[in-house]
CSV table of C-alpha atoms in Angstrom, one decimal:
chain,number,residue,atom,x,y,z
E,1,UNK,CA,-63.5,46.9,-145.5
E,2,UNK,CA,-63.5,47.9,-141.8
E,3,UNK,CA,-63.1,46.0,-139.0
E,4,UNK,CA,-64.7,48.2,-136.2
E,5,UNK,CA,-67.4,46.9,-134.2
E,6,UNK,CA,-70.0,49.2,-135.7
E,7,UNK,CA,-69.0,48.6,-139.3
E,8,UNK,CA,-71.7,48.0,-141.7
E,9,UNK,CA,-74.4,49.3,-139.1
E,10,UNK,CA,-76.5,52.3,-139.2
E,11,UNK,CA,-75.2,54.7,-136.2
E,12,UNK,CA,-77.6,56.8,-134.2
E,13,UNK,CA,-76.0,59.9,-132.8
E,14,UNK,CA,-76.6,63.5,-132.0
E,15,UNK,CA,-76.4,66.3,-134.8
E,16,UNK,CA,-77.0,69.9,-134.9
E,17,UNK,CA,-79.5,70.3,-137.8
E,18,UNK,CA,-80.4,73.6,-139.5
E,19,UNK,CA,-84.1,73.3,-140.5
E,20,UNK,CA,-84.4,76.7,-141.9
E,21,UNK,CA,-82.2,79.6,-142.9
E,22,UNK,CA,-80.9,81.8,-140.2
E,23,UNK,CA,-82.9,79.9,-137.4
E,24,UNK,CA,-80.9,78.3,-134.5
E,25,UNK,CA,-79.7,74.8,-134.8
E,26,UNK,CA,-81.7,72.0,-133.2
E,27,UNK,CA,-80.1,69.1,-131.6
E,28,UNK,CA,-81.6,65.9,-133.2
E,29,UNK,CA,-81.1,62.1,-133.0
E,30,UNK,CA,-79.9,61.3,-136.6
E,31,UNK,CA,-79.3,58.0,-138.5
E,32,UNK,CA,-75.9,57.9,-140.1
E,33,UNK,CA,-75.6,55.2,-142.9
E,34,UNK,CA,-72.5,53.1,-143.3
E,35,UNK,CA,-69.9,54.3,-145.9
E,36,UNK,CA,-70.4,53.1,-149.3
E,37,UNK,CA,-67.4,52.6,-151.8
E,38,UNK,CA,-64.7,55.1,-151.4
E,39,UNK,CA,-66.1,56.7,-148.4
E,40,UNK,CA,-65.2,56.8,-144.8
E,41,UNK,CA,-67.2,57.3,-141.6
E,42,UNK,CA,-65.6,59.5,-139.1
E,43,UNK,CA,-66.2,60.0,-135.3
E,44,UNK,CA,-66.0,63.8,-135.0
E,45,UNK,CA,-64.3,64.8,-131.7
E,46,UNK,CA,-63.8,68.4,-132.3
E,47,UNK,CA,-65.3,70.9,-134.7
E,48,UNK,CA,-65.2,74.8,-135.1
E,49,UNK,CA,-67.3,77.4,-136.7
E,50,UNK,CA,-66.3,79.1,-140.0
E,51,UNK,CA,-67.7,82.1,-141.5
E,52,UNK,CA,-68.6,80.0,-144.5
E,53,UNK,CA,-70.9,77.9,-142.2
E,54,UNK,CA,-72.6,81.3,-141.3
E,55,UNK,CA,-72.9,82.4,-144.9
E,56,UNK,CA,-74.8,79.3,-146.1
E,57,UNK,CA,-76.6,79.1,-142.9
E,58,UNK,CA,-78.1,82.6,-143.4
E,59,UNK,CA,-78.6,81.9,-147.2
E,60,UNK,CA,-78.3,85.5,-148.1
E,61,UNK,CA,-76.9,85.4,-151.6
E,62,UNK,CA,-76.4,81.8,-151.8
E,63,UNK,CA,-78.8,78.9,-152.7
E,64,UNK,CA,-80.8,77.7,-149.7
E,65,UNK,CA,-80.7,74.0,-148.9
E,66,UNK,CA,-82.5,72.8,-145.7
E,67,UNK,CA,-82.6,70.6,-143.7
E,68,UNK,CA,-79.0,70.4,-143.4
E,69,UNK,CA,-75.9,69.6,-141.3
E,70,UNK,CA,-73.4,72.1,-141.5
E,71,UNK,CA,-69.7,72.0,-140.3
E,72,UNK,CA,-66.4,71.6,-142.3
E,73,UNK,CA,-63.7,72.5,-140.0
E,74,UNK,CA,-63.0,69.4,-137.8
E,75,UNK,CA,-60.9,66.7,-136.4
E,76,UNK,CA,-61.7,63.3,-135.7
E,77,UNK,CA,-61.1,59.4,-135.9
E,78,UNK,CA,-62.0,57.0,-138.6
E,79,UNK,CA,-64.6,54.5,-137.4
E,80,UNK,CA,-65.2,52.5,-140.6
E,81,UNK,CA,-64.4,52.5,-144.2
E,82,UNK,CA,-66.1,51.5,-147.3
E,83,UNK,CA,-65.0,49.4,-150.3
E,84,UNK,CA,-61.9,50.4,-152.1
E,85,UNK,CA,-60.6,52.4,-149.3
E,86,UNK,CA,-57.1,51.3,-148.7
E,87,UNK,CA,-55.1,54.1,-147.2
E,88,UNK,CA,-57.2,54.6,-144.1
E,89,UNK,CA,-58.2,52.4,-141.3
E,90,UNK,CA,-60.4,52.5,-138.1
E,91,UNK,CA,-58.5,54.5,-135.6
E,92,UNK,CA,-56.6,56.8,-137.9
E,93,UNK,CA,-56.6,60.4,-136.8
E,94,UNK,CA,-57.8,62.6,-139.7
E,95,UNK,CA,-59.0,66.0,-140.8
E,96,UNK,CA,-62.0,66.1,-143.1
E,97,UNK,CA,-61.5,68.9,-145.8
E,98,UNK,CA,-64.2,70.6,-148.0
E,99,UNK,CA,-62.0,70.3,-151.0
E,100,UNK,CA,-60.8,66.9,-152.3
E,101,UNK,CA,-57.9,65.1,-153.9
E,102,UNK,CA,-58.6,62.1,-155.9
E,103,UNK,CA,-55.0,61.7,-157.1
E,104,UNK,CA,-56.0,60.7,-160.5
E,105,UNK,CA,-57.2,63.7,-162.5
E,106,UNK,CA,-55.2,66.4,-164.2
E,107,UNK,CA,-55.6,68.7,-161.4
E,108,UNK,CA,-54.3,66.5,-158.8
E,109,UNK,CA,-51.3,65.3,-160.9
E,110,UNK,CA,-50.6,69.1,-161.5
E,111,UNK,CA,-48.2,71.0,-159.3
E,112,UNK,CA,-49.9,74.0,-159.9
E,113,UNK,CA,-53.5,73.3,-158.9
E,114,UNK,CA,-55.6,71.7,-156.2
E,115,UNK,CA,-58.8,72.0,-158.0
E,116,UNK,CA,-59.7,68.2,-158.2
E,117,UNK,CA,-62.0,67.4,-161.1
E,118,UNK,CA,-64.1,64.9,-159.0
E,119,UNK,CA,-63.9,66.8,-155.4
E,120,UNK,CA,-63.9,70.4,-156.0
E,121,UNK,CA,-65.9,72.4,-153.6
E,122,UNK,CA,-69.8,72.5,-154.6
E,123,UNK,CA,-71.9,74.3,-152.0
E,124,UNK,CA,-75.2,73.5,-153.7
E,125,UNK,CA,-74.8,69.6,-153.5
E,126,UNK,CA,-76.3,68.1,-150.6
E,127,UNK,CA,-75.8,64.4,-151.4
E,128,UNK,CA,-72.8,61.9,-151.8
E,129,UNK,CA,-71.2,61.5,-155.1
E,130,UNK,CA,-71.5,57.6,-155.0
E,131,UNK,CA,-75.3,57.5,-155.4
E,132,UNK,CA,-76.5,60.9,-155.2
E,133,UNK,CA,-78.3,60.3,-151.8
E,134,UNK,CA,-77.7,61.4,-148.2
E,135,UNK,CA,-76.1,59.3,-145.6
E,136,UNK,CA,-78.1,61.2,-142.7
E,137,UNK,CA,-81.8,60.8,-141.9
E,138,UNK,CA,-84.3,61.4,-139.3
E,139,UNK,CA,-87.2,58.9,-139.3
E,140,UNK,CA,-86.7,58.2,-142.9
E,141,UNK,CA,-86.4,61.9,-144.0
E,142,UNK,CA,-83.0,62.7,-145.5
E,143,UNK,CA,-80.9,65.6,-144.3
E,144,UNK,CA,-78.7,67.4,-146.5
E,145,UNK,CA,-74.9,67.3,-146.4
E,146,UNK,CA,-72.7,70.6,-146.6
E,147,UNK,CA,-69.6,70.6,-148.7
E,148,UNK,CA,-69.0,66.9,-148.5
E,149,UNK,CA,-68.1,67.0,-144.7
E,150,UNK,CA,-71.1,68.0,-142.4
E,151,UNK,CA,-69.1,68.0,-139.2
E,152,UNK,CA,-71.7,69.2,-137.0
E,153,UNK,CA,-72.6,65.6,-136.1
E,154,UNK,CA,-71.1,63.1,-133.8
E,155,UNK,CA,-70.6,60.8,-137.0
E,156,UNK,CA,-70.4,61.8,-140.4
E,157,UNK,CA,-69.7,60.1,-143.9
E,158,UNK,CA,-67.0,61.7,-146.3
E,159,UNK,CA,-65.5,60.8,-149.5
E,160,UNK,CA,-61.9,59.2,-149.0
E,161,UNK,CA,-60.4,61.9,-151.2
E,162,UNK,CA,-61.6,64.7,-148.6
E,163,UNK,CA,-59.8,63.2,-145.6
E,164,UNK,CA,-56.3,64.0,-144.7
E,165,UNK,CA,-54.5,61.3,-142.3
E,166,UNK,CA,-52.4,63.1,-139.9
E,167,UNK,CA,-49.8,62.5,-137.1
E,168,UNK,CA,-51.8,60.9,-134.1
E,169,UNK,CA,-49.8,62.8,-131.6
E,170,UNK,CA,-51.4,66.3,-132.9
E,171,UNK,CA,-54.0,67.7,-130.4
E,172,UNK,CA,-57.1,67.5,-132.5
E,173,UNK,CA,-58.7,70.3,-130.5
E,174,UNK,CA,-56.0,72.7,-132.0
E,175,UNK,CA,-55.2,71.3,-135.5
E,176,UNK,CA,-58.9,70.9,-136.4
E,177,UNK,CA,-58.9,74.6,-137.5
E,178,UNK,CA,-56.3,73.7,-140.1
E,179,UNK,CA,-59.0,71.9,-142.1
E,180,UNK,CA,-60.3,75.2,-143.5
E,181,UNK,CA,-59.7,78.7,-142.5
E,182,UNK,CA,-56.1,78.8,-141.2
E,183,UNK,CA,-54.8,76.8,-144.0
E,184,UNK,CA,-56.7,78.9,-146.5
E,185,UNK,CA,-55.4,82.2,-145.4
E,186,UNK,CA,-51.8,80.9,-144.8
E,187,UNK,CA,-51.6,79.3,-148.1
E,188,UNK,CA,-53.0,82.2,-149.8
E,189,UNK,CA,-50.0,84.1,-148.7
E,190,UNK,CA,-47.4,81.5,-148.9
E,191,UNK,CA,-48.4,79.5,-152.1
E,192,UNK,CA,-50.3,82.1,-154.1
E,193,UNK,CA,-49.3,85.7,-153.2
E,194,UNK,CA,-45.7,84.5,-152.5
E,195,UNK,CA,-44.8,88.0,-151.0
E,196,UNK,CA,-41.0,88.8,-151.3
E,197,UNK,CA,-38.9,89.7,-148.1
E,198,UNK,CA,-39.3,93.4,-147.5
E,199,UNK,CA,-42.5,93.8,-149.6
E,200,UNK,CA,-45.8,95.5,-148.6
E,201,UNK,CA,-48.9,93.4,-148.3
E,202,UNK,CA,-52.4,94.4,-147.8
E,203,UNK,CA,-55.0,92.1,-146.2
E,204,UNK,CA,-58.7,92.8,-146.6
E,205,UNK,CA,-60.8,91.4,-143.6
E,206,UNK,CA,-59.2,90.6,-140.3
E,207,UNK,CA,-61.2,87.5,-139.3
E,208,UNK,CA,-59.5,84.2,-138.7
E,209,UNK,CA,-58.6,83.7,-142.5
E,210,UNK,CA,-57.4,87.2,-142.9
E,211,UNK,CA,-55.2,87.1,-139.9
E,212,UNK,CA,-53.8,83.6,-141.2
E,213,UNK,CA,-52.9,85.5,-144.4
E,214,UNK,CA,-51.1,88.1,-142.3
E,215,UNK,CA,-49.2,85.5,-140.6
E,216,UNK,CA,-48.2,84.0,-143.9
E,217,UNK,CA,-47.2,87.4,-145.0
E,218,UNK,CA,-45.1,87.7,-141.7
E,219,UNK,CA,-43.5,84.4,-142.4
E,220,UNK,CA,-42.4,85.5,-145.7
E,221,UNK,CA,-40.6,88.5,-144.4
E,222,UNK,CA,-43.2,91.3,-145.6
E,223,UNK,CA,-42.0,94.8,-143.9
E,224,UNK,CA,-45.4,96.4,-144.0
E,225,UNK,CA,-48.6,94.4,-143.6
E,226,UNK,CA,-51.8,96.7,-143.8
E,227,UNK,CA,-54.9,95.2,-142.7
E,228,UNK,CA,-58.3,96.7,-144.0
E,229,UNK,CA,-61.4,96.1,-142.0
E,230,UNK,CA,-64.7,98.0,-141.0
E,231,UNK,CA,-64.2,97.0,-137.4
E,232,UNK,CA,-61.6,99.3,-135.8
E,233,UNK,CA,-61.5,97.0,-132.7
E,234,UNK,CA,-59.8,94.2,-134.7
E,235,UNK,CA,-56.4,96.1,-135.0
E,236,UNK,CA,-55.1,95.4,-131.6
E,237,UNK,CA,-55.7,91.7,-132.2
E,238,UNK,CA,-54.2,91.8,-135.7
E,239,UNK,CA,-50.9,93.0,-134.3
E,240,UNK,CA,-50.4,89.6,-132.8
E,241,UNK,CA,-50.3,88.3,-136.5
E,242,UNK,CA,-47.8,90.7,-138.0
E,243,UNK,CA,-50.2,93.5,-139.1
E,244,UNK,CA,-48.3,96.8,-138.7
E,245,UNK,CA,-50.7,99.3,-140.0
E,246,UNK,CA,-54.6,99.4,-140.1
E,247,UNK,CA,-57.1,101.2,-142.5
E,248,UNK,CA,-60.8,101.5,-141.9
E,249,UNK,CA,-62.5,102.4,-145.4
E,250,UNK,CA,-65.4,104.4,-143.3
E,251,UNK,CA,-62.6,106.8,-142.2
E,252,UNK,CA,-62.1,108.1,-145.6
E,253,UNK,CA,-64.0,110.0,-148.2
E,254,UNK,CA,-62.2,108.3,-151.3
E,255,UNK,CA,-62.0,104.6,-152.3
E,256,UNK,CA,-59.8,102.5,-150.1
E,257,UNK,CA,-57.6,101.6,-153.0
E,258,UNK,CA,-56.7,105.2,-153.5
E,259,UNK,CA,-55.9,105.5,-150.0
E,260,UNK,CA,-53.6,102.4,-150.1
E,261,UNK,CA,-51.9,103.8,-153.2
E,262,UNK,CA,-51.0,107.0,-151.4
E,263,UNK,CA,-49.8,105.2,-148.4
E,264,UNK,CA,-47.5,103.1,-150.5
E,265,UNK,CA,-46.1,105.1,-153.2
E,266,UNK,CA,-48.3,103.7,-156.1
E,267,UNK,CA,-49.8,100.6,-154.5
E,268,UNK,CA,-48.9,97.5,-152.6
E,269,UNK,CA,-46.8,94.7,-153.8
E,270,UNK,CA,-49.5,91.9,-152.8
E,271,UNK,CA,-53.0,92.0,-151.7
E,272,UNK,CA,-55.1,89.3,-150.1
E,273,UNK,CA,-58.8,89.6,-149.9
E,274,UNK,CA,-60.7,87.6,-147.2
E,275,UNK,CA,-64.1,89.1,-146.9
E,276,UNK,CA,-66.4,87.7,-149.6
E,277,UNK,CA,-67.4,91.2,-150.5
E,278,UNK,CA,-67.3,92.2,-154.1
E,279,UNK,CA,-66.2,95.7,-153.5
E,280,UNK,CA,-63.4,94.4,-151.3
E,281,UNK,CA,-62.3,92.2,-154.1
E,282,UNK,CA,-62.4,95.0,-156.6
E,283,UNK,CA,-60.4,97.3,-154.2
E,284,UNK,CA,-57.9,94.6,-153.6
E,285,UNK,CA,-57.1,94.3,-157.2
E,286,UNK,CA,-57.0,98.1,-157.7
E,287,UNK,CA,-54.7,98.8,-154.9
E,288,UNK,CA,-51.8,96.6,-156.2
E,289,UNK,CA,-48.9,98.3,-158.0
E,290,UNK,CA,-48.9,98.4,-161.6
E,291,UNK,CA,-46.1,96.4,-163.2
E,292,UNK,CA,-45.8,93.7,-160.5
E,293,UNK,CA,-48.7,93.7,-158.0
E,294,UNK,CA,-50.7,90.6,-157.4
E,295,UNK,CA,-54.1,90.3,-155.8
E,296,UNK,CA,-55.4,87.2,-154.4
E,297,UNK,CA,-59.2,86.6,-154.0
E,298,UNK,CA,-60.1,84.3,-151.0
E,299,UNK,CA,-63.4,85.1,-149.9
E,300,UNK,CA,-66.7,83.4,-151.1
E,301,UNK,CA,-68.9,85.8,-153.2
E,302,UNK,CA,-72.6,86.0,-153.4
E,303,UNK,CA,-73.9,83.9,-156.4
E,304,UNK,CA,-75.1,86.8,-158.4
E,305,UNK,CA,-71.9,89.0,-157.9
E,306,UNK,CA,-69.8,90.2,-160.9
E,307,UNK,CA,-66.2,91.6,-160.8
E,308,UNK,CA,-65.9,94.9,-162.6
E,309,UNK,CA,-62.8,96.8,-163.2
E,310,UNK,CA,-61.3,98.8,-166.1
E,311,UNK,CA,-59.3,96.7,-168.5
E,312,UNK,CA,-56.5,98.9,-168.2
E,313,UNK,CA,-55.8,97.9,-164.6
E,314,UNK,CA,-54.9,94.3,-166.2
E,315,UNK,CA,-53.1,95.8,-169.1
E,316,UNK,CA,-50.9,97.8,-166.8
E,317,UNK,CA,-49.6,94.5,-165.5
E,318,UNK,CA,-51.5,93.8,-162.4
E,319,UNK,CA,-52.2,90.1,-161.7
E,320,UNK,CA,-55.4,88.7,-160.2
E,321,UNK,CA,-55.5,85.2,-158.7
E,322,UNK,CA,-58.0,83.1,-157.0
E,323,UNK,CA,-57.5,80.2,-154.4
E,324,UNK,CA,-59.5,77.6,-152.8
E,325,UNK,CA,-57.8,76.2,-149.5
E,326,UNK,CA,-54.7,78.2,-150.0
E,327,UNK,CA,-53.7,76.0,-153.1
E,328,UNK,CA,-52.9,73.1,-150.6
E,329,UNK,CA,-53.7,69.6,-151.7
E,330,UNK,CA,-55.5,68.2,-148.7
E,331,UNK,CA,-54.2,64.7,-148.7
E,332,UNK,CA,-50.8,65.3,-149.9
E,333,UNK,CA,-50.0,68.8,-148.2
E,334,UNK,CA,-52.1,69.0,-144.9
E,335,UNK,CA,-50.1,66.3,-142.8
E,336,UNK,CA,-47.2,68.7,-143.4
E,337,UNK,CA,-49.0,71.8,-142.2
E,338,UNK,CA,-49.9,69.9,-139.2
E,339,UNK,CA,-46.2,69.2,-138.5
E,340,UNK,CA,-45.5,73.0,-138.9
E,341,UNK,CA,-47.7,73.3,-135.8
E,342,UNK,CA,-46.1,70.2,-134.0
E,343,UNK,CA,-42.5,71.7,-134.8
E,344,UNK,CA,-43.8,75.1,-133.2
E,345,UNK,CA,-43.3,76.9,-136.6
E,346,UNK,CA,-46.9,77.8,-136.6
E,347,UNK,CA,-49.2,79.2,-133.6
E,348,UNK,CA,-52.7,78.0,-133.5
E,349,UNK,CA,-53.7,78.8,-130.1
E,350,UNK,CA,-53.9,82.5,-130.9
E,351,UNK,CA,-56.7,81.9,-133.3
E,352,UNK,CA,-58.8,80.1,-130.8
E,353,UNK,CA,-60.9,82.6,-128.9
E,354,UNK,CA,-63.7,80.5,-127.5
E,355,UNK,CA,-64.8,76.9,-126.5
E,356,UNK,CA,-68.2,75.5,-126.3
E,357,UNK,CA,-69.9,72.0,-125.7
E,358,UNK,CA,-71.8,70.5,-128.5
E,359,UNK,CA,-75.0,71.2,-126.9
E,360,UNK,CA,-74.3,74.9,-126.7
E,361,UNK,CA,-73.2,75.2,-130.6
E,362,UNK,CA,-75.6,78.0,-131.0
E,363,UNK,CA,-73.3,80.2,-128.8
E,364,UNK,CA,-70.7,79.6,-131.1
E,365,UNK,CA,-72.8,81.3,-133.8
E,366,UNK,CA,-73.6,84.1,-131.5
E,367,UNK,CA,-70.1,84.9,-130.8
E,368,UNK,CA,-69.2,85.0,-134.7
E,369,UNK,CA,-72.2,87.1,-135.4
E,370,UNK,CA,-71.1,89.5,-132.7
E,371,UNK,CA,-68.0,89.8,-134.4
E,372,UNK,CA,-65.7,88.8,-131.2
E,373,UNK,CA,-64.8,85.3,-132.4
E,374,UNK,CA,-62.0,84.1,-134.5
E,375,UNK,CA,-62.5,80.4,-133.9
E,376,UNK,CA,-64.9,78.8,-131.4
E,377,UNK,CA,-63.9,75.1,-130.7
E,378,UNK,CA,-66.9,72.8,-130.2
E,379,UNK,CA,-66.2,69.7,-128.1
E,380,UNK,CA,-68.4,67.0,-129.3
E,381,UNK,CA,-68.0,64.9,-126.1
E,382,UNK,CA,-69.2,67.9,-123.8
């Protein structure tokens, strides 16, 4: 068990609570219960806003679950640990992650998967696995968790399998963005698409995840990286991440997959879809070259979406793959991604476009909804 002075006690702290879909978050004083078996209570120092938070906050095409504390991209310090936790202790620097690694199931023991049987993402669950209850409350009213992390709170409780211990010298206000979007896009390219040197890669969606995918394609040595986005203003920014050409589907009177096939003599070698749009997913699959093309789906679709393509597209030896968190195992792999940043092999600063204090968290939502924010860092102590 933990030896911190607050171990075993309820902590009262500030949290940004979403009471209704699409309504501004409200700064509340919440009670955060102590961690139970195999749980860790974290003091969050920095968090950032990811498009997935927006998606489930708006609850358009997703199951609404309120009141809720969102947030899943963050960096913090272990405050206390529950029974059975042996590899973390108070004071450790960590990144909470929305996908976990129990290290015991077949997925965790496989080199090919990070889809832990116990801790795979569940966006509809708002409680802890241990007892089916929330660790957050206001005057006795439970407040739901979000993807097991809920980092829009000064303190949060997370399953130990969803906590990656990292180098304490790493600046948490930078590496916090690795706990979701940047690792997701980077890994989608490096671990899943695996473009060869000199190949052609199409990236659908030039938000932070898509730009991280472009960065991964650039690191892999792709010769052409084609960015597809409905916002033409994103192309100049995308050049910093290796994007060489830009296609806006609105500029063409034919499906964008046909445009890309014409540009690349039959199709791209690899495509990476980072929008969540079902139409973009279909285009990403149909734009890859027959015989060897691989499409990687990263975006989160609406719950009622259905993927439709002609079976000949598959029979013609195109491959479609999906990925959560870029196929990184959070506890095993994320520390090494942090070291890539520490060794200057990976730039994170160019993904960070804004910074606000915790009390101004709704500004982060405004920036992203306007489309002019990649990542906004939220300082919990400001």
